[in-house]
C-alpha positions as protocol buffer text, in pm:
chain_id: "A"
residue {
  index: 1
  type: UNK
  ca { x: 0 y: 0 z: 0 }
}
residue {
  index: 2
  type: UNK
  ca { x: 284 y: 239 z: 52 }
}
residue {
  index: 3
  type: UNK
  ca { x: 467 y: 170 z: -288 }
}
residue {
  index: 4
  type: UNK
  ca { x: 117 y: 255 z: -428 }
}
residue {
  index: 5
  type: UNK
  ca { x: 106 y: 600 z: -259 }
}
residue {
  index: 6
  type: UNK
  ca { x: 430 y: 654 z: -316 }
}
residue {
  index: 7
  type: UNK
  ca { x: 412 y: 601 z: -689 }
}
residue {
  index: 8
  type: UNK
  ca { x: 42 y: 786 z: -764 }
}
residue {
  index: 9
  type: UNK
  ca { x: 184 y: 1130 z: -769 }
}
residue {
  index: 10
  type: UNK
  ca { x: 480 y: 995 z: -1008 }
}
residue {
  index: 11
  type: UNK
  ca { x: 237 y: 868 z: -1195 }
}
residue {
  index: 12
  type: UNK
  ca { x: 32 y: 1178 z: -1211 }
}
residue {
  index: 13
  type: UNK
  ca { x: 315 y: 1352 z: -1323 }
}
residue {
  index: 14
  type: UNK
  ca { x: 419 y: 1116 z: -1580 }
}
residue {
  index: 15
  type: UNK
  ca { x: 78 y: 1105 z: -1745 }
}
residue {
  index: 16
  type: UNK
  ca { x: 99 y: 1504 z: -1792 }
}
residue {
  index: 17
  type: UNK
  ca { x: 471 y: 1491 z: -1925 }
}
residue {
  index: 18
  type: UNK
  ca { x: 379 y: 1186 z: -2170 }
}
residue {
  index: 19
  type: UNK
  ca { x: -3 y: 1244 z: -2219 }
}
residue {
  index: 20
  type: UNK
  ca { x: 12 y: 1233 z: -2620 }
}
residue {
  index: 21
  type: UNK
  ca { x: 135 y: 889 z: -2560 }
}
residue {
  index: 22
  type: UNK
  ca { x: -53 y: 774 z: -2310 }
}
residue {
  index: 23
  type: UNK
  ca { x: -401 y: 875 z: -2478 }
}
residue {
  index: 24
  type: UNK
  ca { x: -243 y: 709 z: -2803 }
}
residue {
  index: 25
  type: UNK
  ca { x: -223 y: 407 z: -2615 }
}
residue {
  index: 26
  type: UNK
  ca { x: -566 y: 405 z: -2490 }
}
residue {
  index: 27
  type: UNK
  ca { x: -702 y: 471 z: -2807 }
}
residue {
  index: 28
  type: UNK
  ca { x: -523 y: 215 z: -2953 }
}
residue {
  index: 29
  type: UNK
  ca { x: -661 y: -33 z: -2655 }
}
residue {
  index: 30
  type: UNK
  ca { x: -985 y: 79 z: -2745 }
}
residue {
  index: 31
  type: UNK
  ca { x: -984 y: 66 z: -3126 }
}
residue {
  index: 32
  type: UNK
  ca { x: -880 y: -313 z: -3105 }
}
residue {
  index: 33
  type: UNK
  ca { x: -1098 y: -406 z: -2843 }
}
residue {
  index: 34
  type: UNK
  ca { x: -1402 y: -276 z: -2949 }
}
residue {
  index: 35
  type: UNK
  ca { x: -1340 y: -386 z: -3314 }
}
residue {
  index: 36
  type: UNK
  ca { x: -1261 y: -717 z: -3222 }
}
residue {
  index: 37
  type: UNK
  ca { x: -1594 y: -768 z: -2971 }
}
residue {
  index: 38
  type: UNK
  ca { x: -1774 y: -600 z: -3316 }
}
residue {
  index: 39
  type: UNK
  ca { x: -1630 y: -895 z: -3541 }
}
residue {
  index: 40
  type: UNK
  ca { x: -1646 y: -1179 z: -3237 }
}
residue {
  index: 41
  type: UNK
  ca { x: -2041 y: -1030 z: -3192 }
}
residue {
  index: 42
  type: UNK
  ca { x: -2107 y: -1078 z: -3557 }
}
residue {
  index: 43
  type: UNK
  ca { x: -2042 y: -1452 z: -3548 }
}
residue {
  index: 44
  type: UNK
  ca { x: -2111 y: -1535 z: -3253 }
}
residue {
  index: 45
  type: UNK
  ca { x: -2496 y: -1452 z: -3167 }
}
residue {
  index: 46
  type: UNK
  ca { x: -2607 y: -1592 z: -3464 }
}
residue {
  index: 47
  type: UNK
  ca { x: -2388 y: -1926 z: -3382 }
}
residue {
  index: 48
  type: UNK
  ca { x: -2543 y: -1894 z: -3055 }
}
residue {
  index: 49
  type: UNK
  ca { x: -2874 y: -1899 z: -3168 }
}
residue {
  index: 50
  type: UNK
  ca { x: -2809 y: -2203 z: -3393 }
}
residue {
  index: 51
  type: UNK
  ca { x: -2664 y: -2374 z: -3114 }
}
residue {
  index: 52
  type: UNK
  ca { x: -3002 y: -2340 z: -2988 }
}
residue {
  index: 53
  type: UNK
  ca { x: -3244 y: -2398 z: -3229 }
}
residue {
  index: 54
  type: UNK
  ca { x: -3051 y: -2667 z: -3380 }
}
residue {
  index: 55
  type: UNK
  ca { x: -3081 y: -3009 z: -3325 }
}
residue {
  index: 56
  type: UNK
  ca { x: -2812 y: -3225 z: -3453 }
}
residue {
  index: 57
  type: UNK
  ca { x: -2612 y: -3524 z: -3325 }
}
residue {
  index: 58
  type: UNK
  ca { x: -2325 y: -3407 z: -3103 }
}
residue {
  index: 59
  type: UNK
  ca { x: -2475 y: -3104 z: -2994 }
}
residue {
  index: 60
  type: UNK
  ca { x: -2400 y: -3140 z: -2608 }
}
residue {
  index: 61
  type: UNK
  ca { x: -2003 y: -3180 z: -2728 }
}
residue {
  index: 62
  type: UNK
  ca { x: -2011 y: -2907 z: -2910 }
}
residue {
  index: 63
  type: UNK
  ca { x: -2182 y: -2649 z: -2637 }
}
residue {
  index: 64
  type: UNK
  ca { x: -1885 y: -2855 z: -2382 }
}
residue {
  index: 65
  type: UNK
  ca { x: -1600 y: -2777 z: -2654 }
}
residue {
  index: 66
  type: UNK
  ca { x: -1751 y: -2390 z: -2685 }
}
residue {
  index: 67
  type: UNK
  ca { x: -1770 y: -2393 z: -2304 }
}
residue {
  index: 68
  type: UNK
  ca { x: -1470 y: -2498 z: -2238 }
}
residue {
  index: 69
  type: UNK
  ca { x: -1278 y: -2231 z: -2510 }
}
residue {
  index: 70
  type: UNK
  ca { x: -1394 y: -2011 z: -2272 }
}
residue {
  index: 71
  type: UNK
  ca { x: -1111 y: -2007 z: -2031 }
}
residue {
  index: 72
  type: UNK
  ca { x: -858 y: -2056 z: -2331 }
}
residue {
  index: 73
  type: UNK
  ca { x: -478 y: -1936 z: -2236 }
}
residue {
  index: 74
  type: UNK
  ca { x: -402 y: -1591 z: -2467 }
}
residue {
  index: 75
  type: UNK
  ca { x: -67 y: -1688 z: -2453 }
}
residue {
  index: 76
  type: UNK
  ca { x: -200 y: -2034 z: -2673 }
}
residue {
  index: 77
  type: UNK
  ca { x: -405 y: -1779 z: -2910 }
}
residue {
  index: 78
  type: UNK
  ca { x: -90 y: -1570 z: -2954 }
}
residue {
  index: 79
  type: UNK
  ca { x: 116 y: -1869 z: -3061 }
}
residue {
  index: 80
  type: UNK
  ca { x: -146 y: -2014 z: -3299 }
}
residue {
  index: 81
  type: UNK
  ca { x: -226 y: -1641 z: -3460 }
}
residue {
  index: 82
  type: UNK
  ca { x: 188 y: -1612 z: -3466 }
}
residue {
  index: 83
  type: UNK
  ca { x: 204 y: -1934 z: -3634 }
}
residue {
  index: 84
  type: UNK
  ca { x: -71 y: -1872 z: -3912 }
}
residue {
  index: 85
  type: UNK
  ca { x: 71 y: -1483 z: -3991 }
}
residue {
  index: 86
  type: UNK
  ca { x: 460 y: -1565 z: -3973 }
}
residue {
  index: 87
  type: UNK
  ca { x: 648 y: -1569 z: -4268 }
}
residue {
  index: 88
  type: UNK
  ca { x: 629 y: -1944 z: -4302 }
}
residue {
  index: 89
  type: UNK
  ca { x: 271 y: -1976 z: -4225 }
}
residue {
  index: 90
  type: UNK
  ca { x: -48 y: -2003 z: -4457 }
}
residue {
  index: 91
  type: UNK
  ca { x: -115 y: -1645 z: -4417 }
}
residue {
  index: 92
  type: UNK
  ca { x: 214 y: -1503 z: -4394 }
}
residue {
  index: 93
  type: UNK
  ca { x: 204 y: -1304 z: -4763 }
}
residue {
  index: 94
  type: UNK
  ca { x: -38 y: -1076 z: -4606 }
}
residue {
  index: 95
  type: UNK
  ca { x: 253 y: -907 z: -4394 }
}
residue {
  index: 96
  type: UNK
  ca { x: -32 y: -892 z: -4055 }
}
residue {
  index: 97
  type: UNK
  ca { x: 185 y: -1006 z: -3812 }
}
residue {
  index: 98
  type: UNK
  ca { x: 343 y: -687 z: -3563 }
}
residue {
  index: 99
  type: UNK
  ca { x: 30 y: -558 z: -3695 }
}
residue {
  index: 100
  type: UNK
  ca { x: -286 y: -368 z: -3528 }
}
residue {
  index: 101
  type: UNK
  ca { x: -530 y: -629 z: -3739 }
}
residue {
  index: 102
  type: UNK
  ca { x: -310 y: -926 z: -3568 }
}
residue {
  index: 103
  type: UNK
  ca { x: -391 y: -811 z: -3256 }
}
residue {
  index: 104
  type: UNK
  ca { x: -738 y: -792 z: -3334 }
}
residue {
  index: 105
  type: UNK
  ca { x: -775 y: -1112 z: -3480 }
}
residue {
  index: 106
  type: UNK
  ca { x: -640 y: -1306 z: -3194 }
}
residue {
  index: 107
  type: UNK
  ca { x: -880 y: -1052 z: -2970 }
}
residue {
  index: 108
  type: UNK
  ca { x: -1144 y: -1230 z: -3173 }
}
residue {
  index: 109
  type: UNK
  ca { x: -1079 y: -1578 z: -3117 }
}
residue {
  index: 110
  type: UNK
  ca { x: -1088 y: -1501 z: -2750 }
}
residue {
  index: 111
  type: UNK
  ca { x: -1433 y: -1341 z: -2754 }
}
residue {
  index: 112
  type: UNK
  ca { x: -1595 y: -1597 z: -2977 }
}
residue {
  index: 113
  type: UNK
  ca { x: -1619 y: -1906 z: -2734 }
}
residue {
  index: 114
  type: UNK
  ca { x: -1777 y: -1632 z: -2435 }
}
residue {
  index: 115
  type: UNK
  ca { x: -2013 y: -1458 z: -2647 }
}
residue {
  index: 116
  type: UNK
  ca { x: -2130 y: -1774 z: -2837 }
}
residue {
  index: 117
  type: UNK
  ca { x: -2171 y: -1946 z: -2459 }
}
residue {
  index: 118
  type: UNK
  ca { x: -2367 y: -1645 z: -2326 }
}
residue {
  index: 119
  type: UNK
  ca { x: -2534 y: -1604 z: -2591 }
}
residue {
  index: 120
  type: UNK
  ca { x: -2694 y: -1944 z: -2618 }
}
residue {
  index: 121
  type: UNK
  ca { x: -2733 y: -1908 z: -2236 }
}
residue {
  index: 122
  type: UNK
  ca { x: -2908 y: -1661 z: -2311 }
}
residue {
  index: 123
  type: UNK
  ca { x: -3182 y: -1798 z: -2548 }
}
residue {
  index: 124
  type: UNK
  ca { x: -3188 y: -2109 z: -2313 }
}
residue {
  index: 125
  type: UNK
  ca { x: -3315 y: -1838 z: -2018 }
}
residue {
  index: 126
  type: UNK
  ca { x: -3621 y: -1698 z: -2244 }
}
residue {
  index: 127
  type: UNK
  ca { x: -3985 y: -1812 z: -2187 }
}
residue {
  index: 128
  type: UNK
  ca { x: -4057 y: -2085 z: -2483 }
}
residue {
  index: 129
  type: UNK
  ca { x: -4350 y: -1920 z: -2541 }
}
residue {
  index: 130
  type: UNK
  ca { x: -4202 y: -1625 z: -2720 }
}
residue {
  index: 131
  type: UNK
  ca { x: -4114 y: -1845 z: -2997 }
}
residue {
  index: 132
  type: UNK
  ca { x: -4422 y: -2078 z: -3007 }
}
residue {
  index: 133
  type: UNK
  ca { x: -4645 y: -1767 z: -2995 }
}
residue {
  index: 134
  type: UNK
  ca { x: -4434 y: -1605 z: -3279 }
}
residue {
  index: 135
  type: UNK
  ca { x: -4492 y: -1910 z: -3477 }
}
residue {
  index: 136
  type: UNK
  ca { x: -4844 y: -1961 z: -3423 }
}
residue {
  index: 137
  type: UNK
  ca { x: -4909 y: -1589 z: -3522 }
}
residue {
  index: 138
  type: UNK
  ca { x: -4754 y: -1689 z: -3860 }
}
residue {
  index: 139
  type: UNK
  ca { x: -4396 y: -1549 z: -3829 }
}
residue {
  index: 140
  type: UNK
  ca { x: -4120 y: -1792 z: -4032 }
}
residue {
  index: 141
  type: UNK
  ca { x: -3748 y: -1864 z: -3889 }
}
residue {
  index: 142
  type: UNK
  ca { x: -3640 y: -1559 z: -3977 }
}
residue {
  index: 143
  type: UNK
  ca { x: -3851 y: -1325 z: -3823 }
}
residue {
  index: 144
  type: UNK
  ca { x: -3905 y: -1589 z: -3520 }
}
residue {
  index: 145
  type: UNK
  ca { x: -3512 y: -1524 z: -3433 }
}
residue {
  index: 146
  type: UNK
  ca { x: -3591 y: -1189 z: -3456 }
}
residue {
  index: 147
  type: UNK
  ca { x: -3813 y: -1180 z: -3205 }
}
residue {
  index: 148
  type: UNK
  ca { x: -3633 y: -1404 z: -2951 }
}
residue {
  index: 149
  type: UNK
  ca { x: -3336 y: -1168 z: -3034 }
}
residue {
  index: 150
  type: UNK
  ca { x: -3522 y: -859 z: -2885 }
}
residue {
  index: 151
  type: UNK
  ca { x: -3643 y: -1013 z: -2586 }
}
residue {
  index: 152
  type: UNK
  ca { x: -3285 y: -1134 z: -2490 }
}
residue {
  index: 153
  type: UNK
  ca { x: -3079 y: -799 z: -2603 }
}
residue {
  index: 154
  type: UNK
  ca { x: -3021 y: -667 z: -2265 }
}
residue {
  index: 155
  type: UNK
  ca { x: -2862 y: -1041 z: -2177 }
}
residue {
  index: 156
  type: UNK
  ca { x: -2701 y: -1044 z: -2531 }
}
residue {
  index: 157
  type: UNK
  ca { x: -2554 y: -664 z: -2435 }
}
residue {
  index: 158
  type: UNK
  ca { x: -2409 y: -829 z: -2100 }
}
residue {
  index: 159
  type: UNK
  ca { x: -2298 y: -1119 z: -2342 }
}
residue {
  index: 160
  type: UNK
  ca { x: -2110 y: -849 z: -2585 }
}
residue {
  index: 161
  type: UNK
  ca { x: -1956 y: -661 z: -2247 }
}
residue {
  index: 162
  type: UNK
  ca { x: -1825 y: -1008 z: -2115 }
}
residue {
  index: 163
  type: UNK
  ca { x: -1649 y: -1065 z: -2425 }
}
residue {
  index: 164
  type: UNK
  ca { x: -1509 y: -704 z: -2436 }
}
residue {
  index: 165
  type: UNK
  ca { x: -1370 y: -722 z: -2079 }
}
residue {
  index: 166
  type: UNK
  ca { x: -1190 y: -1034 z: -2184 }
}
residue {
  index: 167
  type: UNK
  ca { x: -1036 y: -902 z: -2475 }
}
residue {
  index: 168
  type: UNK
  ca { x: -984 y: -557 z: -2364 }
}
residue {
  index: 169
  type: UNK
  ca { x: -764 y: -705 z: -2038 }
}
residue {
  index: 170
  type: UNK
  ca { x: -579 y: -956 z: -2247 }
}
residue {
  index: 171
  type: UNK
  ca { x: -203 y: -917 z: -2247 }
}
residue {
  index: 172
  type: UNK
  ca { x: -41 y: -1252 z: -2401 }
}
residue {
  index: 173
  type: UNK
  ca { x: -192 y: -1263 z: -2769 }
}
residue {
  index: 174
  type: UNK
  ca { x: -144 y: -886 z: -2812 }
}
residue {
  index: 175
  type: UNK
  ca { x: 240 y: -911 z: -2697 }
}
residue {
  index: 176
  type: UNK
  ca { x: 306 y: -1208 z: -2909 }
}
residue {
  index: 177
  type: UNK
  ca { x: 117 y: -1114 z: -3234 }
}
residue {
  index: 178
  type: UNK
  ca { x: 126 y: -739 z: -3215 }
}
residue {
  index: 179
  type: UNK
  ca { x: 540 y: -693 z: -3090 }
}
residue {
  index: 180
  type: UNK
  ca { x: 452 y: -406 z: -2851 }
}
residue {
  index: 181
  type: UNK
  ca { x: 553 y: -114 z: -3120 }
}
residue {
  index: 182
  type: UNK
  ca { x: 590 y: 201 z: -2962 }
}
residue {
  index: 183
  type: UNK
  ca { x: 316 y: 440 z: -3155 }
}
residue {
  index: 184
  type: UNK
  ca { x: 188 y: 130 z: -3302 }
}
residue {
  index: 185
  type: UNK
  ca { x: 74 y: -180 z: -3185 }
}
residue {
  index: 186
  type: UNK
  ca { x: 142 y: -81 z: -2793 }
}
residue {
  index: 187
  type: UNK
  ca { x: -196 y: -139 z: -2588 }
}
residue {
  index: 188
  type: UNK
  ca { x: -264 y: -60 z: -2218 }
}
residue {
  index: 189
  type: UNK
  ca { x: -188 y: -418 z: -2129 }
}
residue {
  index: 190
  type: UNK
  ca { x: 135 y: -470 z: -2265 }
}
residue {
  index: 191
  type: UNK
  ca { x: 252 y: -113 z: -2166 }
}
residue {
  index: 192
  type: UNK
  ca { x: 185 y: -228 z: -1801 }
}
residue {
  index: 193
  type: UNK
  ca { x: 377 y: -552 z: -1856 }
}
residue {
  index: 194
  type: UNK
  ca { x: 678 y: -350 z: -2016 }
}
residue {
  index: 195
  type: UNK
  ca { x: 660 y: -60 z: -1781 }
}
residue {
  index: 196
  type: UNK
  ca { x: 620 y: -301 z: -1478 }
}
residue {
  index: 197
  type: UNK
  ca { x: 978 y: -467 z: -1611 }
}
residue {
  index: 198
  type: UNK
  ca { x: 1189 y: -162 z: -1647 }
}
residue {
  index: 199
  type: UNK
  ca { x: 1114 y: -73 z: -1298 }
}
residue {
  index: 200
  type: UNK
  ca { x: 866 y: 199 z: -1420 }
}
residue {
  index: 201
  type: UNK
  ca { x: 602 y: 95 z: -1178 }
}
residue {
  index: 202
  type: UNK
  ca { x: 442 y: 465 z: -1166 }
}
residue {
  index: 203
  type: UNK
  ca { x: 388 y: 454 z: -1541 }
}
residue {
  index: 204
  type: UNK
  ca { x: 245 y: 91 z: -1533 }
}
residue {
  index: 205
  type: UNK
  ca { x: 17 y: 180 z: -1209 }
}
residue {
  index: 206
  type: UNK
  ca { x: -116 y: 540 z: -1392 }
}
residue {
  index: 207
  type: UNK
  ca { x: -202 y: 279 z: -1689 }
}
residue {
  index: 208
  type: UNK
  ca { x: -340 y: 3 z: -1452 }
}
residue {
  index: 209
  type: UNK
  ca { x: -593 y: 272 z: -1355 }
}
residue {
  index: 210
  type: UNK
  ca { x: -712 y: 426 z: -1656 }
}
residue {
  index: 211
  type: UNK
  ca { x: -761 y: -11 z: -1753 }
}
residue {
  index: 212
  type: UNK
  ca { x: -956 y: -29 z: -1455 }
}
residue {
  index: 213
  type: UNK
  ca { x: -1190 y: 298 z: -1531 }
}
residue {
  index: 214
  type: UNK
  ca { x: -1251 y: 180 z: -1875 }
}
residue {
  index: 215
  type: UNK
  ca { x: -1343 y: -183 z: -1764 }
}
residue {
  index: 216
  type: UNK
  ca { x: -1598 y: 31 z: -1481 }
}
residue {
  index: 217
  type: UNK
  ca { x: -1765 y: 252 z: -1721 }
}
residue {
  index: 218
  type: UNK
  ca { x: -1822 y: -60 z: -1958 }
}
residue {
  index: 219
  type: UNK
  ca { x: -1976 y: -256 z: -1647 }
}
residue {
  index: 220
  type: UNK
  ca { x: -2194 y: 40 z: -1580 }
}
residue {
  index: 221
  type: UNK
  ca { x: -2306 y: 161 z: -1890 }
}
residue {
  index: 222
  type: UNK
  ca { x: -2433 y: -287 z: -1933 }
}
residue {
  index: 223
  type: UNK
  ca { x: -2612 y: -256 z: -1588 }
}
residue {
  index: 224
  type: UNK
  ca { x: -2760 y: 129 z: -1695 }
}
residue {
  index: 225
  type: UNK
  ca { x: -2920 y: -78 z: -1939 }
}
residue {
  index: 226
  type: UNK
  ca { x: -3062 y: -376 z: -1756 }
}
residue {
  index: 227
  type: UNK
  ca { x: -3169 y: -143 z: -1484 }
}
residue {
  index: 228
  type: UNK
  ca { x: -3338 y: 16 z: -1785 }
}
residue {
  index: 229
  type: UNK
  ca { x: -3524 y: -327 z: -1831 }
}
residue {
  index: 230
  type: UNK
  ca { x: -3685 y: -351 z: -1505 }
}
């Protein structure tokens, strides 16, 4: 507790004698992040919501496998992205790797197990009903899914926000894929790790906190909403 009061007014003063790069940082952080849970979001409600409706033989593996992608290691996403966009890999002509896309595309594959999970956890919490009464007042698939899509947005928003905490806190696939480029691919989370091994624990705390205060206004702005609900 002392180190941290001893380092909060370094780190004040560090944020105002770097502030163009700190606020470069964070917008970087929050570019990838929030592009990533866009893409991730895409996919994965409407897998969700075939996981759901679908019935087909090995349908309990598949929600176990999706489950259990949930708590995949980044560091195991950073060396599979690596591997696909080095040089020698399938995708390497494209020249992504050290990249800003890089980091979002391992940000994806981290957010598309969670929000596919919560998402079909989702539908699974909504009154059958909804759908049978859809159906019986002549709507088709389609506009069926529709429906059960509006009555679970506010726990398909808390779906989106889980996945964006998870990418937006990640640290191993964004080192490994992205290389930590100063002005360039350097996010909050591996500016803490770097600052935190040069000894420059003020920087690394001042960045810890602004982490923190995004993650918060994120949580509140999802419970805003369901509060909105009820």
């Amino acid at each position: 507790m002392e180190v941290l009061a001893q380092s909060l007014p370094d780190a004040v003063r560090g944020f105002a004698a770097g502030e163009r790069e700190v606020l470069e940082i964070i917008g970087l952080s929050f570019r990838v992040s929030t592009a990533s849970t866009l893409v991730a979001s895409l996919l994965s409600v409407p897998a969700g919501l075939l996981l759901f409706l679908g019935r087909f033989p090995g349908k309990s593996l598949v929600l176990q496998v999706v489950n259990a992608l949930m708590a995949m290691p980044t560091v195991v996403v950073g060396l599979l992205v690596y591997g696909v966009l080095s040089r020698q890999g399938p995708l390497g002509s494209l020249g992504l790797l050290y990249t800003p896309e890089a980091i979002v595309i391992g940000e994806v594959i981290m957010a598309l197990p969670i929000i596919t999970a919560l998402t079909h956890a989702a539908f699974e919490g909504l009154d059958p009903r909804v759908r049978r009464t859809a159906l019986t007042l002549g709507a088709n698939l389609w506009h069926s899914s529709w429906v059960m899509v509006r009555e679970a947005r506010y726990a398909l928003l808390a779906a989106v926000a889980a996945g964006f905490a998870r990418v937006v806190s990640e640290v191993g696939s964004a080192l490994m894929v992205g290389g930590n480029i100063r002005g360039y691919t350097r996010t909050m989370t591996t500016a803490i790790a770097l600052e935190t091994s040069k000894g420059e624990f003020a920087q690394a705390l001042l960045l810890g906190v602004l982490l923190l205060a995004l993650a918060l206004s994120i949580n509140v702005f999802v419970r805003s909403s369901l509060k909105r609900r009820s």
